Amino acid sequence: MIETVVSSALPVDELLSIKKNRLGPEHPTGQEKRICIVTGTHGDELEGQFVCYEVNRRIQESMECLKGIVDIYPALNPLGVDSITRGIPKFDLDMNRIFPGNKDGSMAEYIASEIVEDIEGADLCIDIHSSNIFLKEIPQVRISEITAEKLVPLARFLNVDFIWVHSAATVLEATLAHTMNMRGVPTLVVEMGVGMRITRHYCDQLVEGIFTLMKELGIWDGYATEPREPVISTDGEVSFINAEASGIFIPTVGHWKNVRKGEPIGDIVEPLTGQILQHIDSPVDGEVFTLREYPVVYEGSLIARILGGIMK
């Protein structure tokens, strides 16, 4: 059933509507568990669009296997998705920095508060993000240290390659995930792929994990795969590599590939002079789980993240 979560008037007689699709068993008992699948917070992150479609399609093909409630929110920021804008257009605002919102605040704050109210009471929320247009990420779940004990066991079912337990930062307190976790709704943040595109095999991998997790929760009793065993890490095992010069980055290592300490990651070059401005070597043995996708870089730009001590 398609439902409107919240709507707000826009100029020129237009209407902003946040919608969800609620899927439930044909004969509900009132005791069903509920999972929320949320995406489209950033308009340039499109991986979640295919995930929502595929979860919808698979459930509707086997409705007899659905034992709980699945709420699918494909676009929390529909104006951003429509205009391929990361934030809320005209507001120059990152929607994932205004939660829990405010019913008496601006339009964006009001919408955020209504979304939070709609998700409250769920047994689990999966908040799906892509990377931005600059970086490529392997399928991963990112979890704050303060919620790790509760969330890591759930994240293991999501069929991702990597679970990154990171230290809490002040900015994270204004995200949907932090808000919902603090309100008692376990919320897993998924990052994968690249902005402005859909990486089909990453999406398929996550969809399998969603059904596996739903089966674990008793929401689904149809087919589900055995999830892959993820690497679990903390901030201390992740090395960040940043550009020391501005130019064009040419990688020499593959994404999610082994790299030894001292082996080349790539070069930053200057097309005008034909010079190598910076030759970048790995500082550790490990796996490249984040890699620069957009080649133009400036001093300080993130080039790669390497998970140290892990060699496949």
PDB file of N, CA and C in Angstrom, residues 17-62:
ATOM      1  N   SER A  17       6.106  15.522  -1.552  1.00  0.00           N
ATOM      2  CA  SER A  17       5.534  14.385  -0.828  1.00  0.00           C
ATOM      3  C   SER A  17       6.595  13.315  -0.614  1.00  0.00           C
ATOM      4  N   ILE A  18       6.722  12.857   0.619  1.00  0.00           N
ATOM      5  CA  ILE A  18       7.566  11.714   0.937  1.00  0.00           C
ATOM      6  C   ILE A  18       6.644  10.508   1.051  1.00  0.00           C
ATOM      7  N   LYS A  19       6.896   9.498   0.253  1.00  0.00           N
ATOM      8  CA  LYS A  19       6.003   8.336   0.215  1.00  0.00           C
ATOM      9  C   LYS A  19       6.732   7.065   0.649  1.00  0.00           C
ATOM     10  N   LYS A  20       5.949   6.101   1.094  1.00  0.00           N
ATOM     11  CA  LYS A  20       6.483   4.788   1.404  1.00  0.00           C
ATOM     12  C   LYS A  20       5.536   3.739   0.861  1.00  0.00           C
ATOM     13  N   ASN A  21       6.059   2.545   0.669  1.00  0.00           N
ATOM     14  CA  ASN A  21       5.228   1.404   0.294  1.00  0.00           C
ATOM     15  C   ASN A  21       5.248   0.429   1.461  1.00  0.00           C
ATOM     16  N   ARG A  22       4.073   0.174   2.029  1.00  0.00           N
ATOM     17  CA  ARG A  22       3.972  -0.771   3.151  1.00  0.00           C
ATOM     18  C   ARG A  22       3.506  -2.120   2.620  1.00  0.00           C
ATOM     19  N   LEU A  23       4.325  -3.135   2.848  1.00  0.00           N
ATOM     20  CA  LEU A  23       4.000  -4.498   2.465  1.00  0.00           C
ATOM     21  C   LEU A  23       3.802  -5.316   3.737  1.00  0.00           C
ATOM     22  N   GLY A  24       2.712  -6.043   3.797  1.00  0.00           N
ATOM     23  CA  GLY A  24       2.434  -6.839   4.986  1.00  0.00           C
ATOM     24  C   GLY A  24       1.720  -8.119   4.637  1.00  0.00           C
ATOM     25  N   PRO A  25       1.587  -9.028   5.591  1.00  0.00           N
ATOM     26  CA  PRO A  25       0.912 -10.308   5.333  1.00  0.00           C
ATOM     27  C   PRO A  25      -0.571 -10.097   5.039  1.00  0.00           C
ATOM     28  N   GLU A  26      -1.124 -11.028   4.301  1.00  0.00           N
ATOM     29  CA  GLU A  26      -2.526 -10.917   3.909  1.00  0.00           C
ATOM     30  C   GLU A  26      -3.461 -10.956   5.114  1.00  0.00           C
ATOM     31  N   HIS A  27      -3.092 -11.731   6.144  1.00  0.00           N
ATOM     32  CA  HIS A  27      -3.932 -11.847   7.341  1.00  0.00           C
ATOM     33  C   HIS A  27      -3.104 -11.455   8.571  1.00  0.00           C
ATOM     34  N   PRO A  28      -2.954 -10.167   8.822  1.00  0.00           N
ATOM     35  CA  PRO A  28      -2.128  -9.726   9.951  1.00  0.00           C
ATOM     36  C   PRO A  28      -2.742 -10.085  11.298  1.00  0.00           C
ATOM     37  N   THR A  29      -1.862 -10.281  12.271  1.00  0.00           N
ATOM     38  CA  THR A  29      -2.307 -10.616  13.624  1.00  0.00           C
ATOM     39  C   THR A  29      -2.184  -9.432  14.579  1.00  0.00           C
ATOM     40  N   GLY A  30      -1.468  -8.399  14.147  1.00  0.00           N
ATOM     41  CA  GLY A  30      -1.199  -7.274  15.027  1.00  0.00           C
ATOM     42  C   GLY A  30       0.071  -7.443  15.828  1.00  0.00           C
ATOM     43  N   GLN A  31       0.728  -8.597  15.699  1.00  0.00           N
ATOM     44  CA  GLN A  31       1.961  -8.869  16.433  1.00  0.00           C
ATOM     45  C   GLN A  31       3.182  -8.884  15.510  1.00  0.00           C
ATOM     46  N   GLU A  32       2.995  -8.462  14.270  1.00  0.00           N
ATOM     47  CA  GLU A  32       4.080  -8.552  13.281  1.00  0.00           C
ATOM     48  C   GLU A  32       5.246  -7.619  13.628  1.00  0.00           C
ATOM     49  N   LYS A  33       6.449  -8.087  13.334  1.00  0.00           N
ATOM     50  CA  LYS A  33       7.617  -7.224  13.415  1.00  0.00           C
ATOM     51  C   LYS A  33       7.666  -6.347  12.163  1.00  0.00           C
ATOM     52  N   ARG A  34       8.346  -5.194  12.303  1.00  0.00           N
ATOM     53  CA  ARG A  34       8.390  -4.243  11.196  1.00  0.00           C
ATOM     54  C   ARG A  34       9.817  -3.824  10.906  1.00  0.00           C
ATOM     55  N   ILE A  35      10.176  -3.818   9.626  1.00  0.00           N
ATOM     56  CA  ILE A  35      11.482  -3.345   9.185  1.00  0.00           C
ATOM     57  C   ILE A  35      11.271  -2.174   8.230  1.00  0.00           C
ATOM     58  N   CYS A  36      12.090  -1.140   8.349  1.00  0.00           N
ATOM     59  CA  CYS A  36      12.040   0.022   7.462  1.00  0.00           C
ATOM     60  C   CYS A  36      13.301   0.052   6.601  1.00  0.00           C
ATOM     61  N   ILE A  37      13.114   0.156   5.297  1.00  0.00           N
ATOM     62  CA  ILE A  37      14.229   0.276   4.361  1.00  0.00           C
ATOM     63  C   ILE A  37      14.189   1.684   3.795  1.00  0.00           C
ATOM     64  N   VAL A  38      15.209   2.460   4.124  1.00  0.00           N
ATOM     65  CA  VAL A  38      15.207   3.899   3.868  1.00  0.00           C
ATOM     66  C   VAL A  38      16.373   4.258   2.955  1.00  0.00           C
ATOM     67  N   THR A  39      16.131   5.107   1.968  1.00  0.00           N
ATOM     68  CA  THR A  39      17.223   5.563   1.110  1.00  0.00           C
ATOM     69  C   THR A  39      16.829   6.892   0.465  1.00  0.00           C
ATOM     70  N   GLY A  40      17.693   7.416  -0.383  1.00  0.00           N
ATOM     71  CA  GLY A  40      17.397   8.669  -1.078  1.00  0.00           C
ATOM     72  C   GLY A  40      17.494   9.893  -0.206  1.00  0.00           C
ATOM     73  N   THR A  41      18.225   9.823   0.901  1.00  0.00           N
ATOM     74  CA  THR A  41      18.455  11.006   1.734  1.00  0.00           C
ATOM     75  C   THR A  41      19.322  12.015   0.984  1.00  0.00           C
ATOM     76  N   HIS A  42      20.287  11.504   0.255  1.00  0.00           N
ATOM     77  CA  HIS A  42      21.133  12.325  -0.624  1.00  0.00           C
ATOM     78  C   HIS A  42      20.720  12.050  -2.066  1.00  0.00           C
ATOM     79  N   GLY A  43      20.409  13.095  -2.796  1.00  0.00           N
ATOM     80  CA  GLY A  43      19.855  12.932  -4.129  1.00  0.00           C
ATOM     81  C   GLY A  43      20.788  12.352  -5.160  1.00  0.00           C
ATOM     82  N   ASP A  44      22.097  12.359  -4.884  1.00  0.00           N
ATOM     83  CA  ASP A  44      23.056  11.794  -5.848  1.00  0.00           C
ATOM     84  C   ASP A  44      23.447  10.356  -5.504  1.00  0.00           C
ATOM     85  N   GLU A  45      22.758   9.765  -4.518  1.00  0.00           N
ATOM     86  CA  GLU A  45      23.045   8.392  -4.118  1.00  0.00           C
ATOM     87  C   GLU A  45      21.914   7.503  -4.617  1.00  0.00           C
ATOM     88  N   LEU A  46      22.187   6.708  -5.642  1.00  0.00           N
ATOM     89  CA  LEU A  46      21.122   6.014  -6.363  1.00  0.00           C
ATOM     90  C   LEU A  46      21.125   4.501  -6.181  1.00  0.00           C
ATOM     91  N   GLU A  47      22.121   3.951  -5.527  1.00  0.00           N
ATOM     92  CA  GLU A  47      22.173   2.501  -5.343  1.00  0.00           C
ATOM     93  C   GLU A  47      20.896   1.998  -4.648  1.00  0.00           C
ATOM     94  N   GLY A  48      20.420   2.764  -3.682  1.00  0.00           N
ATOM     95  CA  GLY A  48      19.243   2.355  -2.926  1.00  0.00           C
ATOM     96  C   GLY A  48      17.978   2.280  -3.756  1.00  0.00           C
ATOM     97  N   GLN A  49      17.941   3.002  -4.883  1.00  0.00           N
ATOM     98  CA  GLN A  49      16.747   2.956  -5.725  1.00  0.00           C
ATOM     99  C   GLN A  49      16.538   1.545  -6.280  1.00  0.00           C
ATOM    100  N   PHE A  50      17.627   0.934  -6.743  1.00  0.00           N
ATOM    101  CA  PHE A  50      17.504  -0.426  -7.262  1.00  0.00           C
ATOM    102  C   PHE A  50      17.210  -1.417  -6.137  1.00  0.00           C
ATOM    103  N   VAL A  51      17.820  -1.199  -4.975  1.00  0.00           N
ATOM    104  CA  VAL A  51      17.571  -2.097  -3.843  1.00  0.00           C
ATOM    105  C   VAL A  51      16.088  -2.075  -3.469  1.00  0.00           C
ATOM    106  N   CYS A  52      15.502  -0.884  -3.408  1.00  0.00           N
ATOM    107  CA  CYS A  52      14.071  -0.782  -3.082  1.00  0.00           C
ATOM    108  C   CYS A  52      13.222  -1.498  -4.127  1.00  0.00           C
ATOM    109  N   TYR A  53      13.550  -1.285  -5.390  1.00  0.00           N
ATOM    110  CA  TYR A  53      12.807  -1.959  -6.461  1.00  0.00           C
ATOM    111  C   TYR A  53      12.888  -3.474  -6.316  1.00  0.00           C
ATOM    112  N   GLU A  54      14.097  -3.981  -6.081  1.00  0.00           N
ATOM    113  CA  GLU A  54      14.298  -5.426  -6.066  1.00  0.00           C
ATOM    114  C   GLU A  54      13.659  -6.062  -4.836  1.00  0.00           C
ATOM    115  N   VAL A  55      13.736  -5.402  -3.671  1.00  0.00           N
ATOM    116  CA  VAL A  55      13.068  -5.923  -2.473  1.00  0.00           C
ATOM    117  C   VAL A  55      11.563  -5.941  -2.699  1.00  0.00           C
ATOM    118  N   ASN A  56      11.031  -4.858  -3.251  1.00  0.00           N
ATOM    119  CA  ASN A  56       9.612  -4.795  -3.596  1.00  0.00           C
ATOM    120  C   ASN A  56       9.204  -5.945  -4.508  1.00  0.00           C
ATOM    121  N   ARG A  57       9.963  -6.121  -5.575  1.00  0.00           N
ATOM    122  CA  ARG A  57       9.633  -7.132  -6.586  1.00  0.00           C
ATOM    123  C   ARG A  57       9.644  -8.536  -5.998  1.00  0.00           C
ATOM    124  N   ARG A  58      10.681  -8.845  -5.242  1.00  0.00           N
ATOM    125  CA  ARG A  58      10.802 -10.203  -4.710  1.00  0.00           C
ATOM    126  C   ARG A  58       9.704 -10.516  -3.691  1.00  0.00           C
ATOM    127  N   ILE A  59       9.389  -9.545  -2.856  1.00  0.00           N
ATOM    128  CA  ILE A  59       8.324  -9.781  -1.876  1.00  0.00           C
ATOM    129  C   ILE A  59       6.994  -9.999  -2.574  1.00  0.00           C
ATOM    130  N   GLN A  60       6.688  -9.144  -3.552  1.00  0.00           N
ATOM    131  CA  GLN A  60       5.392  -9.241  -4.218  1.00  0.00           C
ATOM    132  C   GLN A  60       5.254 -10.503  -5.054  1.00  0.00           C
ATOM    133  N   GLU A  61       6.375 -11.095  -5.449  1.00  0.00           N
ATOM    134  CA  GLU A  61       6.322 -12.377  -6.160  1.00  0.00           C
ATOM    135  C   GLU A  61       6.023 -13.538  -5.219  1.00  0.00           C
ATOM    136  N   SER A  62       6.296 -13.368  -3.910  1.00  0.00           N
ATOM    137  CA  SER A  62       6.097 -14.461  -2.943  1.00  0.00           C
ATOM    138  C   SER A  62       5.468 -13.916  -1.667  1.00  0.00           C
TER     139      SER A  62
END
